PDB file of C-alpha atoms and ligand atoms in Angstrom:
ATOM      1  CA  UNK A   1     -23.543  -1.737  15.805  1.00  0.00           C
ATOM      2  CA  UNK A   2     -23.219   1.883  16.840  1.00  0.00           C
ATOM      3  CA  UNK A   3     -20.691   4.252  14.630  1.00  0.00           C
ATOM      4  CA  UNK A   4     -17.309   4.712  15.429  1.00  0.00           C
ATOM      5  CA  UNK A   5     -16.021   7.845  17.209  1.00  0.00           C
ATOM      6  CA  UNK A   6     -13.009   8.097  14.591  1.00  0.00           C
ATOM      7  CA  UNK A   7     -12.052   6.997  11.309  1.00  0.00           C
ATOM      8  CA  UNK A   8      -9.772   3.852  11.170  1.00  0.00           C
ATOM      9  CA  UNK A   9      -7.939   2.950   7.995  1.00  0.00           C
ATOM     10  CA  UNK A  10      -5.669   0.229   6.986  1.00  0.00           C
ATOM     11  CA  UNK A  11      -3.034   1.448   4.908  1.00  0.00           C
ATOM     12  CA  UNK A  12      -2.180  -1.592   3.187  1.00  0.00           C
ATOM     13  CA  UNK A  13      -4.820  -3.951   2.003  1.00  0.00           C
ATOM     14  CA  UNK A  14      -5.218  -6.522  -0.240  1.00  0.00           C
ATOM     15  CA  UNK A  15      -8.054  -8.504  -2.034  1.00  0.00           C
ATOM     16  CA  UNK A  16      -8.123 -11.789  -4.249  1.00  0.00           C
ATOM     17  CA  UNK A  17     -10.831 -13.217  -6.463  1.00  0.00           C
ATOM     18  CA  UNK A  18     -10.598 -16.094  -4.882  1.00  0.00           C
ATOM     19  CA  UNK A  19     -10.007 -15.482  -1.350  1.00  0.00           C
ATOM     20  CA  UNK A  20     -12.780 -14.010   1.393  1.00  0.00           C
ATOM     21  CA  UNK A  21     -13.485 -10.297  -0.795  1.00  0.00           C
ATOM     22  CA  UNK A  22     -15.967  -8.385   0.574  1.00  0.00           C
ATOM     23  CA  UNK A  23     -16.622 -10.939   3.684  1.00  0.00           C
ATOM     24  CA  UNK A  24     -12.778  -9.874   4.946  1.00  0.00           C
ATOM     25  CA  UNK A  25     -13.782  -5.863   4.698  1.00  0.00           C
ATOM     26  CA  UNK A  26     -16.546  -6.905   6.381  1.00  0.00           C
ATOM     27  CA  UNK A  27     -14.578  -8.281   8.795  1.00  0.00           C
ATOM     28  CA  UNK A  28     -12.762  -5.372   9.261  1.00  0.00           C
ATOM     29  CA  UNK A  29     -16.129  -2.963   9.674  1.00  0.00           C
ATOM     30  CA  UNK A  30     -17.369  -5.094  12.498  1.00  0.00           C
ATOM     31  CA  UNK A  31     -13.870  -4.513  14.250  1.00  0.00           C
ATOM     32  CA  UNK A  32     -14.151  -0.281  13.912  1.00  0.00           C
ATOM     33  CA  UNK A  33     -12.644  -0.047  10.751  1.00  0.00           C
ATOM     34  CA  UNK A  34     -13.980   2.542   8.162  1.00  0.00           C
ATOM     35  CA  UNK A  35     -11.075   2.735   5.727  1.00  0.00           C
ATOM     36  CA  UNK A  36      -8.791   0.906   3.716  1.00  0.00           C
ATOM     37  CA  UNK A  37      -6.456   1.509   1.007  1.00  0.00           C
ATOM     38  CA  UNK A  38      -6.669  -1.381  -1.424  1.00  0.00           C
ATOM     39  CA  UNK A  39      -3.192  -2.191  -3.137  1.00  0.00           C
ATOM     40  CA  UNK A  40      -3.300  -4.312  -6.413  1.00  0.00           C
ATOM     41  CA  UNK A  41      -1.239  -7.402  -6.476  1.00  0.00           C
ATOM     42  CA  UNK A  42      -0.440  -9.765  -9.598  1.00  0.00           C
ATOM     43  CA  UNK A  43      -3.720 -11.985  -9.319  1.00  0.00           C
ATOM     44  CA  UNK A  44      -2.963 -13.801 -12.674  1.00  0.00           C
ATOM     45  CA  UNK A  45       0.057 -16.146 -13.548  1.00  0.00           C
ATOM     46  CA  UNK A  46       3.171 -14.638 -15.259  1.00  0.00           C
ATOM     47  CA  UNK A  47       3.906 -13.954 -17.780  1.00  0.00           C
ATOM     48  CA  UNK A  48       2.716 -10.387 -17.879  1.00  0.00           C
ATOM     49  CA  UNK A  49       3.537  -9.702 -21.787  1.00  0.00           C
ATOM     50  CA  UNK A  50       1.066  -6.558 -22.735  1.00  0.00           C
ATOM     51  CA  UNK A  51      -0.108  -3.676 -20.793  1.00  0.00           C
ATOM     52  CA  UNK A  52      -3.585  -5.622 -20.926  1.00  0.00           C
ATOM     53  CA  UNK A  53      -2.391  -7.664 -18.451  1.00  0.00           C
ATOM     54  CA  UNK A  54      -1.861  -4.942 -16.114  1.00  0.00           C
ATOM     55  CA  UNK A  55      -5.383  -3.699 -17.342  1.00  0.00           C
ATOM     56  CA  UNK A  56      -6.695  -7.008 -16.556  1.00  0.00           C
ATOM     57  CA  UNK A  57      -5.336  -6.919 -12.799  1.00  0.00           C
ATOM     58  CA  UNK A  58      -6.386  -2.897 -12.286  1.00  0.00           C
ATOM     59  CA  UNK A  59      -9.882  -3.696 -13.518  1.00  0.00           C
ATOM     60  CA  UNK A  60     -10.010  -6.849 -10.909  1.00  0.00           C
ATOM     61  CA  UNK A  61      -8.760  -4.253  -8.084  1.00  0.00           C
ATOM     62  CA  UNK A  62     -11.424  -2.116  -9.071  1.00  0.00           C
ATOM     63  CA  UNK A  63     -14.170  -4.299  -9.267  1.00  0.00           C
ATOM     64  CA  UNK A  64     -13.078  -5.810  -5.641  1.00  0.00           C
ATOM     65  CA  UNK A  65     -13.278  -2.243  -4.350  1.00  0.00           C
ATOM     66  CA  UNK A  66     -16.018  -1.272  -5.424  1.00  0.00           C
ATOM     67  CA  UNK A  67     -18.343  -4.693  -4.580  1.00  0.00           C
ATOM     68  CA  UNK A  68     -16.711  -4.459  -0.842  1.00  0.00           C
ATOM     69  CA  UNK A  69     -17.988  -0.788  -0.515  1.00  0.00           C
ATOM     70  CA  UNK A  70     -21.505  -1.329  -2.085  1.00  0.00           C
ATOM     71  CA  UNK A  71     -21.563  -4.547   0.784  1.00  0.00           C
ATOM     72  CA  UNK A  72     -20.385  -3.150   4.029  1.00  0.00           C
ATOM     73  CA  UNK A  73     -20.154   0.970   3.253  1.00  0.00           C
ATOM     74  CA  UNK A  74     -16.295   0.959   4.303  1.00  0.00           C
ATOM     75  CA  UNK A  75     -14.637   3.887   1.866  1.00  0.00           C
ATOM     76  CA  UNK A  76     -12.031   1.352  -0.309  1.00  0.00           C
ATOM     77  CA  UNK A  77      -9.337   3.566  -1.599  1.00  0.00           C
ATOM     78  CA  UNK A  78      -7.364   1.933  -4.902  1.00  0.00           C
ATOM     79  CA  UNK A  79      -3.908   2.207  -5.325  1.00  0.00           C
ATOM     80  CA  UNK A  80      -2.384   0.660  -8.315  1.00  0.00           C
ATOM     81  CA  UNK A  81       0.931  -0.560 -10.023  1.00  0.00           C
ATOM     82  CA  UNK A  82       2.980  -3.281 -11.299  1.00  0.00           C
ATOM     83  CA  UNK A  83       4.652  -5.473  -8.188  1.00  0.00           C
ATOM     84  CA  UNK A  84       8.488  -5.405  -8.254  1.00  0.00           C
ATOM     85  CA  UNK A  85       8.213  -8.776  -8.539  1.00  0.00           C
ATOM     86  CA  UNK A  86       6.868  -8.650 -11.586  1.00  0.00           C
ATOM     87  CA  UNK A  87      10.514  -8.166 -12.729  1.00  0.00           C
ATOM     88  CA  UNK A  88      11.997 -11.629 -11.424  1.00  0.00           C
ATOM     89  CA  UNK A  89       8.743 -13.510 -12.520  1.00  0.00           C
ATOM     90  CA  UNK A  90       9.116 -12.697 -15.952  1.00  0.00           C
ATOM     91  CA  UNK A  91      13.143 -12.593 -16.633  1.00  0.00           C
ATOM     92  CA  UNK A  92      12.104 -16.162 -14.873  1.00  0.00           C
ATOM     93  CA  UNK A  93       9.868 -16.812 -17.444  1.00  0.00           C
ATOM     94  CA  UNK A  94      12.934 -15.691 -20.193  1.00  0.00           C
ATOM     95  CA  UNK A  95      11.504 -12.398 -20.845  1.00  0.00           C
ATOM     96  CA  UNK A  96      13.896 -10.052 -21.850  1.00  0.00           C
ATOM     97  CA  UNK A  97      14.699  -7.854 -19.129  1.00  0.00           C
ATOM     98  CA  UNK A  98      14.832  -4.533 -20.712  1.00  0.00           C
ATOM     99  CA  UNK A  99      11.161  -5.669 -21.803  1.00  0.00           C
ATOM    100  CA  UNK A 100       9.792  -6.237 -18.126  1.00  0.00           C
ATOM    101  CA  UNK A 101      11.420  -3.224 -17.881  1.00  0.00           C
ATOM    102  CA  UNK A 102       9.296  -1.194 -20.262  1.00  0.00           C
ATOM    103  CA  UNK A 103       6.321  -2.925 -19.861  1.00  0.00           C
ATOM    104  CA  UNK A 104       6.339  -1.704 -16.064  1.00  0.00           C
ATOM    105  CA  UNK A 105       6.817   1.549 -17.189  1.00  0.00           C
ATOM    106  CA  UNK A 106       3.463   1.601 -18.936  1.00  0.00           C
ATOM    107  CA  UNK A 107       1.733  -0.054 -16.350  1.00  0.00           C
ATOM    108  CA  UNK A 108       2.867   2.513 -14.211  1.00  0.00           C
ATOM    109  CA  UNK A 109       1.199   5.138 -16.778  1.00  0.00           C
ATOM    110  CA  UNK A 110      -1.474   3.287 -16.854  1.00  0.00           C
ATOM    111  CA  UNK A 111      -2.429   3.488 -13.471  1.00  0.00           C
ATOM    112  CA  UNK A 112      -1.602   7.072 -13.537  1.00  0.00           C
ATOM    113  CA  UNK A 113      -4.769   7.440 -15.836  1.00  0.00           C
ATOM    114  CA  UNK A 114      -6.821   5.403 -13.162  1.00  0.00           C
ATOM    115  CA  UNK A 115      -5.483   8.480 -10.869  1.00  0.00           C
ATOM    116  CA  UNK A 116      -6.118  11.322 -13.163  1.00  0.00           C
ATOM    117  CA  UNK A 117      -9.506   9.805 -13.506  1.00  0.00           C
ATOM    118  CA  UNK A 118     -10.709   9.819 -10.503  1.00  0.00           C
ATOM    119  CA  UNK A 119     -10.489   5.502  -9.974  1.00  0.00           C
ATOM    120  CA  UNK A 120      -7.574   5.157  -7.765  1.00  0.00           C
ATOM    121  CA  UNK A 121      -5.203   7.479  -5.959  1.00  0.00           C
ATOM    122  CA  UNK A 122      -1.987   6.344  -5.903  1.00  0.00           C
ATOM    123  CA  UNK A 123       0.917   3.953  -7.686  1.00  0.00           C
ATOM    124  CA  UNK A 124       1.835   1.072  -5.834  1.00  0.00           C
ATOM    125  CA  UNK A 125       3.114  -1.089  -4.764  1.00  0.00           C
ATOM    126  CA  UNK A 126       5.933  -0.407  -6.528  1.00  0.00           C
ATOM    127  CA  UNK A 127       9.689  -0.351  -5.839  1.00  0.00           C
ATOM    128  CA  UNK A 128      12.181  -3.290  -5.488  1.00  0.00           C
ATOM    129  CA  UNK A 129      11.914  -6.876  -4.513  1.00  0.00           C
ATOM    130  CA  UNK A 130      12.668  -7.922  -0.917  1.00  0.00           C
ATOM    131  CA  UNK A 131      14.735 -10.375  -1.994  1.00  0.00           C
ATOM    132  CA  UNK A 132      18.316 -10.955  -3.213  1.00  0.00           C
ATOM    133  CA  UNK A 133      18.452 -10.522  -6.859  1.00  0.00           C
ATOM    134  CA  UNK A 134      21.183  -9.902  -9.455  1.00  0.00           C
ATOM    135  CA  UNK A 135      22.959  -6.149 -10.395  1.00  0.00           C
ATOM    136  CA  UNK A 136      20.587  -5.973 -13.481  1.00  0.00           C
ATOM    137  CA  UNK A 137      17.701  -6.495 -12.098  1.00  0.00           C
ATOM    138  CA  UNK A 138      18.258  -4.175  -8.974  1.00  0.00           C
ATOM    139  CA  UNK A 139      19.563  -1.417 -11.178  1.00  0.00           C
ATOM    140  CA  UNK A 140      15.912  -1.592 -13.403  1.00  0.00           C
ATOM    141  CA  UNK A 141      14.138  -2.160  -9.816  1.00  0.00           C
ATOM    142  CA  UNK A 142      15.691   1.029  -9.292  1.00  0.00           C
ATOM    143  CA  UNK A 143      14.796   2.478 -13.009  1.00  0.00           C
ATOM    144  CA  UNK A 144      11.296   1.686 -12.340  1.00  0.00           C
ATOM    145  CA  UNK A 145      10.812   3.181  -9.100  1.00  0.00           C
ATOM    146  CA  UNK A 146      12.718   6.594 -10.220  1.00  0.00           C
ATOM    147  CA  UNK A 147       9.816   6.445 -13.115  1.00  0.00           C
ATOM    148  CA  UNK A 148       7.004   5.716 -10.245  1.00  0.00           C
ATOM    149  CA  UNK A 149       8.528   9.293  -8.323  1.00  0.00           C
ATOM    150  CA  UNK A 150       8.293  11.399 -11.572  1.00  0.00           C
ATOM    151  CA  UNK A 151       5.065  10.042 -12.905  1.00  0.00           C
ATOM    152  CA  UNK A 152       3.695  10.541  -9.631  1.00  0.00           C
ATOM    153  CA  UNK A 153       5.208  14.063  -9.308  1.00  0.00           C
ATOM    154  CA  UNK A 154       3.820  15.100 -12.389  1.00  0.00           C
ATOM    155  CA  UNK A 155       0.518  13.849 -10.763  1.00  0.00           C
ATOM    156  CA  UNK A 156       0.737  15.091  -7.264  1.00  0.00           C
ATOM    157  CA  UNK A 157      -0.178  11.825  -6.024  1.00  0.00           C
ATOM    158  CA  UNK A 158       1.750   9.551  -3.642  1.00  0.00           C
ATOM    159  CA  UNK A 159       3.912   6.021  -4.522  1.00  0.00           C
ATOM    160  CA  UNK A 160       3.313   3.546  -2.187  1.00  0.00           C
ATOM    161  CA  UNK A 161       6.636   1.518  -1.934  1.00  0.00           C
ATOM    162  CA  UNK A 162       7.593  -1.890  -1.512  1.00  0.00           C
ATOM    163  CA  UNK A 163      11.011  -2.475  -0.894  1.00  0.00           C
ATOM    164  CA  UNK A 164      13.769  -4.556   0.672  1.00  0.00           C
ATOM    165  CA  UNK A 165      13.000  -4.538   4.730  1.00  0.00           C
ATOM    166  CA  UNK A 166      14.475  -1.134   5.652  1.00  0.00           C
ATOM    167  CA  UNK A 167      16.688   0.583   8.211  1.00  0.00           C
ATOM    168  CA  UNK A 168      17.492   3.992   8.401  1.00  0.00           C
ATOM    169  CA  UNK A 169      20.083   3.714   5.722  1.00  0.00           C
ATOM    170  CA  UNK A 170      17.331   2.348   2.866  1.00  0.00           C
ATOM    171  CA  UNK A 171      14.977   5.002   4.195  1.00  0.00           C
ATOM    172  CA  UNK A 172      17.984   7.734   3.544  1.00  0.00           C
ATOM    173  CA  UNK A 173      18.790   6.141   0.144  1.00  0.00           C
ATOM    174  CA  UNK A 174      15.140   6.019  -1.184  1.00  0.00           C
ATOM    175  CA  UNK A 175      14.757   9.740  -0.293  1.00  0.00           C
ATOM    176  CA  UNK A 176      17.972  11.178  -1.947  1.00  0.00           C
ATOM    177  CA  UNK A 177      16.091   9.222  -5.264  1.00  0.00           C
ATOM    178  CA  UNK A 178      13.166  11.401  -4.311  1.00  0.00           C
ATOM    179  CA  UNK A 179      15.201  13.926  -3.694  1.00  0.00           C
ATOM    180  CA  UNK A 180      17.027  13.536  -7.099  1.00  0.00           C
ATOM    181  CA  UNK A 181      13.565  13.352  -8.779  1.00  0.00           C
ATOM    182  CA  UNK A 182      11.714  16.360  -6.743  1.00  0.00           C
ATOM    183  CA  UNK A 183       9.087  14.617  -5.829  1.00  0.00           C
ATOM    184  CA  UNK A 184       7.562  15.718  -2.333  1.00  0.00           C
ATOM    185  CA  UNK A 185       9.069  12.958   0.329  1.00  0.00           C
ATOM    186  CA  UNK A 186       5.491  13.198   1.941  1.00  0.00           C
ATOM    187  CA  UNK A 187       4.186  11.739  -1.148  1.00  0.00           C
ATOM    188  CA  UNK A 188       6.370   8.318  -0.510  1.00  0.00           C
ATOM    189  CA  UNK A 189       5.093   5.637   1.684  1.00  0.00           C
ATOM    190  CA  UNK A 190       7.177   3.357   3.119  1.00  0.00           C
ATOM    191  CA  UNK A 191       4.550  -0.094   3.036  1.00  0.00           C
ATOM    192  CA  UNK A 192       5.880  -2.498   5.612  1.00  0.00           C
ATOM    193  CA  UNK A 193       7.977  -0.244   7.732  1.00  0.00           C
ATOM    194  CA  UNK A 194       9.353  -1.110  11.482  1.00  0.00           C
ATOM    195  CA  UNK A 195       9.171   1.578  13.598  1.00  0.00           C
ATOM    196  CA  UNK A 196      11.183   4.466  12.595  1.00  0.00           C
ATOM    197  CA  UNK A 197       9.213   7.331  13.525  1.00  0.00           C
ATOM    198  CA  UNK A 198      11.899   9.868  13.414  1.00  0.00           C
ATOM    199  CA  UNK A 199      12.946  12.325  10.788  1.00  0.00           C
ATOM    200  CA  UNK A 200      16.809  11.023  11.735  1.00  0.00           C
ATOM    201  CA  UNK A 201      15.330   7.351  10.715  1.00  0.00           C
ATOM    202  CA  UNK A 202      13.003   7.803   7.857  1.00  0.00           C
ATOM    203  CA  UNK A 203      14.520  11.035   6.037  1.00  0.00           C
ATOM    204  CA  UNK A 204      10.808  12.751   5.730  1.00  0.00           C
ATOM    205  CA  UNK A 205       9.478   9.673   3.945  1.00  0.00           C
ATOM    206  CA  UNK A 206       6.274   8.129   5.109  1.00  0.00           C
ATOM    207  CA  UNK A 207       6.115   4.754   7.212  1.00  0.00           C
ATOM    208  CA  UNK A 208       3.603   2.653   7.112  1.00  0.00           C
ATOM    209  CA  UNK A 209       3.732   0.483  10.234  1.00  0.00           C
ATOM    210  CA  UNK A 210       3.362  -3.490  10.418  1.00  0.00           C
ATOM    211  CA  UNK A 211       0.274  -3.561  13.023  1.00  0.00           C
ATOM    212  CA  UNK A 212       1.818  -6.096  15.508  1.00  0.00           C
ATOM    213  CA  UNK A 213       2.223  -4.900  19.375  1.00  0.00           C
ATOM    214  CA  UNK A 214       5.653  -4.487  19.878  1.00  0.00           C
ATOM    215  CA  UNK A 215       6.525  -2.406  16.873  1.00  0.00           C
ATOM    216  CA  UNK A 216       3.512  -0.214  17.605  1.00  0.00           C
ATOM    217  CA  UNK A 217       4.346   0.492  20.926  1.00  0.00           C
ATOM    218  CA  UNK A 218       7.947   1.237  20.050  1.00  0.00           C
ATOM    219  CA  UNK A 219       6.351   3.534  17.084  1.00  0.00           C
ATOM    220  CA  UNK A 220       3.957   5.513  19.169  1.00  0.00           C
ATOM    221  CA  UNK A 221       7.139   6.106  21.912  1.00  0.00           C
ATOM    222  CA  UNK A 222       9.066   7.926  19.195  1.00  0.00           C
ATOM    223  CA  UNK A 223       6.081  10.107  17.932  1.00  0.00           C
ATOM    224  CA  UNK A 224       2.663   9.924  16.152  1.00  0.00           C
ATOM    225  CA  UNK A 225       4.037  10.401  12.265  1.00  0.00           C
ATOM    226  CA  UNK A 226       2.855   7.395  10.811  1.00  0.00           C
ATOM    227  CA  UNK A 227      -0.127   5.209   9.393  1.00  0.00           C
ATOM    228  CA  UNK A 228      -1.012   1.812  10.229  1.00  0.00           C
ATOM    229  CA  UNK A 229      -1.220  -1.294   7.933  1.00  0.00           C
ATOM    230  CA  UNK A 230      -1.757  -5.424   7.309  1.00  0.00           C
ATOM    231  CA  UNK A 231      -0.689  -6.010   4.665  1.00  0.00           C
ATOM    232  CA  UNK A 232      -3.330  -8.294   4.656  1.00  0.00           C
ATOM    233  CA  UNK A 233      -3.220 -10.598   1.441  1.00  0.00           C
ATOM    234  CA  UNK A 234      -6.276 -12.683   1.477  1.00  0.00           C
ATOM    235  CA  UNK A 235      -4.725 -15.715  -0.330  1.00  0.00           C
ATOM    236  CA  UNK A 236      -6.558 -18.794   1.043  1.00  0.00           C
ATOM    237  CA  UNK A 237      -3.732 -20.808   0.489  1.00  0.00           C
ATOM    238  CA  UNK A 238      -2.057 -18.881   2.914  1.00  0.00           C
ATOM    239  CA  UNK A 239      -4.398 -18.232   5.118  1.00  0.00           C
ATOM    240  CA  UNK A 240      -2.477 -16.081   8.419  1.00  0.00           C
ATOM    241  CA  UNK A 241       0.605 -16.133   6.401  1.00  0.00           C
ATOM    242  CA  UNK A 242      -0.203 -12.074   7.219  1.00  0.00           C
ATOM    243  CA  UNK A 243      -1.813 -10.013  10.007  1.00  0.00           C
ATOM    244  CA  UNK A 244      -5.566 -10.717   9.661  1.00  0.00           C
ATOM    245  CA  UNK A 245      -7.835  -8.000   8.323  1.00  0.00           C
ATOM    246  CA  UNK A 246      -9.131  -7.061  11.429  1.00  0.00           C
ATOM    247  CA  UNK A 247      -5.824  -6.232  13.033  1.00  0.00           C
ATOM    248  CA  UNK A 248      -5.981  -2.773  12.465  1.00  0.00           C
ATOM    249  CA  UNK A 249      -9.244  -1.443  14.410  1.00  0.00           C
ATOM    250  CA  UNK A 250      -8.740  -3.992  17.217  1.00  0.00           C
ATOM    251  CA  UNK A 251      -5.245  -2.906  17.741  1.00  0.00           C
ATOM    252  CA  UNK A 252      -6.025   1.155  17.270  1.00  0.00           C
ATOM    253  CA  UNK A 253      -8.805   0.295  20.047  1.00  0.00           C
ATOM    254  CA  UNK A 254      -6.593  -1.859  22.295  1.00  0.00           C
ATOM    255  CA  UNK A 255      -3.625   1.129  22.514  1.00  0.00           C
ATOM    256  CA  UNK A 256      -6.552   3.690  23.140  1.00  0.00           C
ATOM    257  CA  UNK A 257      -8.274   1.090  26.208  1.00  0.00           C
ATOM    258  CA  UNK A 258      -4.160   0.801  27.431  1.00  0.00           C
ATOM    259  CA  UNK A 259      -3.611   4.961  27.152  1.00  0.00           C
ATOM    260  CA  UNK A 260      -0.538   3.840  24.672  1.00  0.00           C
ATOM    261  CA  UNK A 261      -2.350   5.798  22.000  1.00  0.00           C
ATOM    262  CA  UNK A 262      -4.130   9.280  22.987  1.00  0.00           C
ATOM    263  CA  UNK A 263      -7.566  10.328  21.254  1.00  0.00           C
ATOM    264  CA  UNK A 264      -5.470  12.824  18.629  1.00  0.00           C
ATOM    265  CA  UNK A 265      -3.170  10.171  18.287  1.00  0.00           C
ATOM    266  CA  UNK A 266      -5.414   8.391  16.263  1.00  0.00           C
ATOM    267  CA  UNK A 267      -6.658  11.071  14.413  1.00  0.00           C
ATOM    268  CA  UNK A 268      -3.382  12.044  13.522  1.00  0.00           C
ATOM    269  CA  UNK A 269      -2.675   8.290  12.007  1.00  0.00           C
ATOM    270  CA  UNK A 270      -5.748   7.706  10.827  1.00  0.00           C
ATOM    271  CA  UNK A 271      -6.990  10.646   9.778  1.00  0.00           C
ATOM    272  CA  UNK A 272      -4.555  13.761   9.228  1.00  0.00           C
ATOM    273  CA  UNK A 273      -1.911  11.870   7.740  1.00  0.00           C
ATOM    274  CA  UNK A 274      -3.681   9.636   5.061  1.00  0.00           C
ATOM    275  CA  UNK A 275      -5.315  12.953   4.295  1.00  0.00           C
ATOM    276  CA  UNK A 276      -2.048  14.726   3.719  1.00  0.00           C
ATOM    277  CA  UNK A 277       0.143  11.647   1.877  1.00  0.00           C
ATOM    278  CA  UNK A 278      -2.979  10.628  -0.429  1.00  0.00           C
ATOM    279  CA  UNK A 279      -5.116  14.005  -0.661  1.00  0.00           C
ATOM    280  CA  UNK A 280      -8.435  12.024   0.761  1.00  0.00           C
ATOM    281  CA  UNK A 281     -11.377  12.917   2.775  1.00  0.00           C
ATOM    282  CA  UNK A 282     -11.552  10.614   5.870  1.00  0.00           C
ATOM    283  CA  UNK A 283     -15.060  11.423   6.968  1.00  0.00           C
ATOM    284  CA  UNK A 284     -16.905   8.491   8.404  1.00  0.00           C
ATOM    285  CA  UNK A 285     -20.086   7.605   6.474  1.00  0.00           C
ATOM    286  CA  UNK A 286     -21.647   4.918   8.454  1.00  0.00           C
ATOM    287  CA  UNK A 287     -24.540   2.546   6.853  1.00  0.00           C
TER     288      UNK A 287
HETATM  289 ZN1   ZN B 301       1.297  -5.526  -0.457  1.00  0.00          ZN
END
């Protein structure tokens, strides 16, 4: 395999103990990728009921990154956070609410220490479930992700959202809570966003575009502001329930081979962007 010309990252990645690891960033490598931002997800049954839980799931992130980079040299970035559905799972469980509640606000300082250490760099996923849910639970969604913006203010580091699918309208809501918090709108990504390019659509936040043809195209046609992500879950019970892990290089290389992307197009997505949002280096180390 010769090195690629350009840096390709996935934005939004995901690993499980006991799915394909490693073998799925390798996967990835041998498709042009060279970077991926790894997003923890609740590996372990709920209940969560102590911050060691959330310790317990950071640590497995960790580990996961760091045995995919020593096997295929791809640069794993770690972001970390409780999932918003970490709310309904445990009022499910009969947890009291204003306990979840709590609880994910110490999760999300603990993986602020990961990011003042050095270990990951940045909270998420964290937001509000995509689902219906009651007035309660919204409201402390809401709570928690208000906490996410000032923790991560106070950082300088970037929230990596999951949220209800959005339009224009969630976009503009989400920012005036940034807005309301101070925390720089260039600092919030948008995981799982269509294609609303425009500073009319997304209010300055960042999107993180689904890799799939037709919302790509429709992306690229509005403008270049915007990374490129999975969401790739490796769950082998669910195996293609997602975009496969080597979506992202093949389909950065296929709009470059069609002239749908330019050259600085895809340094701009790939490189210039995550660099801004996350404060990385995207330099391609190749081994
Ligand atoms: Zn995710």
């Amino acid at each position: 395999m010769r090195p690629p010309k350009f840096p390709v990252l996935d934005d939004h990645f995901h690993l499980d103990p006991r799915g394909k690891k490693w073998k799925a960033v390798n996967e990835f490598k041998r498709s042009g990728g060279t970077h991926i931002i790894l997003v923890s997800k609740p590996y372990f049954p709920y209940p969560y009921r102590t911050i060691e839980d959330y310790r317990r799931i950071y640590e497995t992130t960790l580990r996961l990154a760091r045995e995919s980079e020593e096997k295929t040299g791809v640069k794993v970035f770690v972001a970390l956070g409780p999932h918003p559905a970490d709310m309904t799972e445990n009022v499910k469980r009969g947890m009291e609410l204003e306990n979840v509640k709590e609880l994910m606000k110490q999760a999300i300082d603990l993986a602020a220490k990961y990011v003042e250490e050095g270990r990951a760099i940045a909270i998420g996923e964290v937001g509000r479930p995509h689902y219906e849910v009651p007035k309660r639970i919204w409201k402390a969604s809401n709570e928690v992700m208000e906490y996410s913006f000032q923790v991560a203010k106070e950082l300088g580091c970037a929230v990596i959202l999951h949220t209800e699918s959005a339009n224009p309208g969630t976009f503009k809501e989400i920012a005036s809570r940034a807005e309301k918090i101070g925390i720089k709108k260039e600092k919030v990504v948008k995981h799982f966003s269509g294609p609303l390019i425009l500073e009319r659509e997304n209010f300055g936040l960042v999107p993180s575009v689904i890799s799939m043809d037709n919302l790509l195209k429709a992306a690229i046609a509005k403008g270049n502001r915007f990374m490129m992500e999975t969401d790739y879950i490796d769950d082998p019970k669910r195996p293609g329930a997602v975009l496969g892990p080597k979506t992202v290089p093949r389909k950065t290389y296929k709009m470059l081979e069609s002239e749908l992307f330019t050259e600085d197009d895809v340094w701009r997505i790939h490189c210039d962007l995550p660099r801004k949002v996350y404060g990385i280096e995207v330099e391609i180390r190749w081994k």
